[in-house]
Amino acid sequence: KTAYEIASCLVGSEMCIRDSSTGRAVHLAHDGTGSGYLHPYNYAGGSFDAMEIRASNTALKKADGNTALNVNSAGIVTKEYLPAFAAYYNANTYSPNNNTIFAHNATRFDNGSNFNTTYHRFTAPVAGVYHFYFRTILYGSGNNGHLSFRINGSGASGANGHYSYAINAWQVFEMSMTKDLAANDYVDVYNNTRAATYYHGNDWNEFGGYLLG
């Protein structure tokens, strides 16, 4: 049968409630700064496990000990490994042909390395609800311009944007969508019909997104 023991752990100010057969324990300790903390510990594997609770914050940790989720004393939640990205076209004016992927070929950040700058698309690492946005400026008069988000190479409902302008001046174009994706679904921005003379990249363009949950 499994036996439990209460014993001094690493230093005299620490205590464990430990499973003597597996080496897993609840670790109670003092951090030397006036507050204590509690976390599971695997004595057999020599590593801290999933959670750490302190007076100042609560953290959920990965197997390697790095913090995946943190709640500080103000109640602010941060998620270090949240899938999120911001990509852009790394040039100025851009005149893609109709029925082509908008060539977002650089990233400003890419948590989790889920954006491919060769294929210009984001691949969902896990199933969940994601939010995406796209913005650029465009120049030139024209009717019925059409840009859209695609999922796995196909159009999706609520994922289309339209523009028509009667003057030759810079105009802002923006669109967004929120979708429930399966793991490994991918999303890109598609230039269905370019009615403008050209779009603009660099600081005037961004395709981004992140996991909501």
CSV table of N, CA and C in Angstrom, one decimal, residues 57-62 66-71 77-81:
chain,number,residue,atom,x,y,z
A,57,ASN,N,1.9,35.4,-6.1
A,57,ASN,CA,1.4,34.9,-7.3
A,57,ASN,C,1.1,33.4,-7.3
A,58,THR,N,0.3,33.0,-8.3
A,58,THR,CA,0.1,31.5,-8.5
A,58,THR,C,0.5,31.2,-9.9
A,59,ALA,N,1.3,30.2,-10.1
A,59,ALA,CA,1.8,29.9,-11.4
A,59,ALA,C,1.6,28.4,-11.8
A,60,LEU,N,1.2,28.2,-13.0
A,60,LEU,CA,1.1,26.8,-13.6
A,60,LEU,C,2.4,26.6,-14.4
A,61,LYS,N,3.1,25.6,-14.2
A,61,LYS,CA,4.4,25.4,-14.9
A,61,LYS,C,4.4,24.2,-15.8
A,62,LYS,N,5.2,24.3,-16.9
A,62,LYS,CA,5.5,23.2,-17.8
A,62,LYS,C,6.4,22.2,-17.1
A,66,ASN,N,9.4,25.9,-16.6
A,66,ASN,CA,9.1,27.3,-17.1
A,66,ASN,C,7.6,27.6,-16.8
A,67,THR,N,7.3,28.8,-16.5
A,67,THR,CA,6.0,29.2,-16.2
A,67,THR,C,5.1,29.3,-17.5
A,68,ALA,N,4.0,28.6,-17.5
A,68,ALA,CA,3.1,28.6,-18.6
A,68,ALA,C,2.0,29.6,-18.4
A,69,LEU,N,1.5,29.8,-17.1
A,69,LEU,CA,0.4,30.7,-16.8
A,69,LEU,C,0.7,31.3,-15.4
A,70,ASN,N,0.5,32.6,-15.3
A,70,ASN,CA,0.8,33.2,-14.0
A,70,ASN,C,-0.3,34.2,-13.6
A,71,VAL,N,-0.7,34.1,-12.4
A,71,VAL,CA,-1.7,35.1,-11.8
A,71,VAL,C,-1.0,35.9,-10.7
A,77,VAL,N,-3.7,37.9,-15.3
A,77,VAL,CA,-3.3,36.6,-15.8
A,77,VAL,C,-2.4,36.8,-17.1
A,78,THR,N,-1.2,36.2,-17.1
A,78,THR,CA,-0.4,36.2,-18.3
A,78,THR,C,-0.1,34.8,-18.7
A,79,LYS,N,0.0,34.5,-20.0
A,79,LYS,CA,0.2,33.2,-20.5
A,79,LYS,C,1.4,33.3,-21.4
A,80,GLU,N,2.6,32.8,-21.0
A,80,GLU,CA,3.8,33.0,-21.7
A,80,GLU,C,3.8,32.3,-23.0
A,81,TYR,N,3.1,31.2,-23.1
A,81,TYR,CA,3.2,30.4,-24.4
A,81,TYR,C,1.9,30.4,-25.2
